[in-house]
C-alpha cells in the first residue's frame, strides 16, 4: 500500500526524522491559510499523488506570495497528473501539501528496501540526491553506498555513522545524520514498510538536516498489525476496477486489451495472458480467482470482467488440481445463465474430472466455445474477438 | 531417488486440527506420505483421524521421530511456527500459508541460516513438494504427477507447477521431485537450492524450471546453470505481458524500475544454454525433446 508524502513525513517525524514545517489543504482558501500559518515569504505547493516524478509535470509549484499560493492551488485541484509511472489515466489531485521553502546546501538520496537477492534489508544512500534512484544508478553509480542490514540485528549506530562519513558530510552534522538514519530505519522496520525513500534529504544552509520529500510503501500482508497505517489508504489514488476486485478478494489488474481473462492461479493467469499475446491478441486484464474456484467466485469474476466495456470475449482457463473441473463447469454454466453474458466465452478446463466437466459444458444450453489446450484456448479467443470486430 | 523428501520422511503438521490442515494432511496421508503427528497446544492428547496431536513440534519429534514439518498456520502465526519447527528438531519445513509479512520472512529466513544451517525451509506461500509415488507434502494433487523420472521440476507458481506435471504426465514422462518454491519476495528455498540438489540426484536427468516476473532469482539461477549444471534444463518465465509497477497476484511478481521483466529473464536463461519455451506447453514440449535424447 502506498501513502502520500505528507503522511510519510508525519510517520517519519514520529520516529524522530526532522521535516520542514507544512500543512495540508483541501481548497485554495485553505492553501493560503496554511501559508499564512507557516509564515515566511515563500512556499512550496505540492500535489499529493501516489506517484513519483510529479515535479516534472507541474505537481510542485514554488510560490512567493499568498496570491501565488492561491493560484497554484486553484490550478492543481481536480486535475490529474500523468507521470511516467502512472499510465494514461494519471492520478487525481485532491489534497495539497504547503511547505515552507528551505535553503538547501546539499541534496542526498536515502532509501531502505527489503533486498530480494540478499534476503535482508538494504540501506541505499547517495550524495547525488534529488535525482530519481534509477537515474542515479545509471549516471552516478559510483556515488551509491549500500549497507546490508541483518533484520534480526537491525541497523547499528556505527553503520549509520559510516554512511554519514561516506556521504562526505561535515563533522558537525554526522551525529544528526546518523540519528536520522536510525530513526528512518526504525520506522521502516516497526511499520513493516517495503520501502522508505527520502529524496532529497537535505543539509540546509544553516547546517540542519531535513527530509524534504518522503515516500513510504507498506506490505499489504502486514497491515493487520498496523491499524493506523491501514487507515492512511487513499482510494482516490487507486484504479476503481482493481479496488473493487481487491476488496472482494480477487486479484485483478486492468490492462488495455479486449480479451477478458478468468483464471485460477497467478502463474497460470500470466501464462494465459502471454499466450493471448503470442496468438496475436491483447488481454484486457489479469485476474486470479484463487485456488478454490467455487461457483460464486466464478460468478463474481464474470461480473467484474464484463464491467470492462472494452471486453469483447472472455477466456476462462482453469487448471483443477485439488479443484474439480465438473464443479467449475457448473459454476460457469450458472454464471452464464444468471448474468446474461453477451460476448463469446471460451472455456478451457484441465486436470481433475476434466471429462465430466467438458460433458457438462457441451450438454448445457449456454453457448460456449471449448478448448482443450492453453494454446487452442488463446487462438480461439483471438479468433472470436476478430469475428466480433468484423461483425 | 528424489530430493529433499521421500518415503522415509516423517511429517508433523502444524495446524493439523484446522480445516486446511485436516483436509490436506488427510490427502497427503492417503497419497502415502508418513503423516505422523499434528500440533495444537489446546488439543494435546487428541487425534485427527488417528494422527496424534502434540503441544509442540519438539514433543512430536520426540514421540514420533518426525523429520519434517508442514505449516498450515494462519499468516500472523507463521514466524513463530517456523522457529518452533526448527527448535523442535525437524530438518525440512514446508510453509504453505499465503500472506506472511515480508519482514517476518526476512527475520526467520536469516535466523534459520545463522542458527539452524542444517534446516531447509520451503515457502511460505507455496504449493509444497511432491516426490511422486513416495511423498507429497502440501496442496499438490498427487494424481497429476507420474512417478519415477527422469525430470525434476522447480517452480515459483502453483498452478503452473500443476500444469507442468500434468503436461509431462500426458507425454508419459515421470518426475523425481517437483518443488514449488512459492511467489513471495523472500522464499526459503531458491531456484539454486533446487538446481544444486537436482544436479546431485542420480535419478534426475533433466530439470524443468518455471519462473515469473519480479526480482532476480531467474538471472541468478541462469548463472548457476551456466557454471555448475551438467544436466539439461528447459524453462518458462511467466509475465511477458505484465505491465510495470503492478503486482501480479504473487507478492514478489512485480516489474519495478524496468527490472525483473520476463524478457530479460528468458534472455539470461537462453544465454546459459537453457531451452526456453514461450509458454508452459512449449516448455513441456522442449522437455519431451530433451528426454527423448537422454
CSV table of C-alpha atoms in Angstrom, one decimal, chain A residues 85 98 163 170 174 185 199 262 281 310 333 378 389:
chain,number,residue,atom,x,y,z
A,85,UNK,CA,4.8,6.0,-13.6
A,98,UNK,CA,2.0,23.5,1.6
A,163,UNK,CA,27.2,6.1,5.9
A,170,UNK,CA,30.6,17.8,7.7
A,174,UNK,CA,27.4,13.5,11.4
A,185,UNK,CA,15.3,2.5,9.8
A,199,UNK,CA,14.8,12.1,-1.6
A,262,UNK,CA,-10.8,-15.6,-15.7
A,281,UNK,CA,-4.4,-10.7,-29.2
A,310,UNK,CA,-13.6,-2.9,-23.9
A,333,UNK,CA,-22.9,-22.5,-16.7
A,378,UNK,CA,-5.9,-18.4,-26.7
A,389,UNK,CA,-14.7,-6.7,-34.7
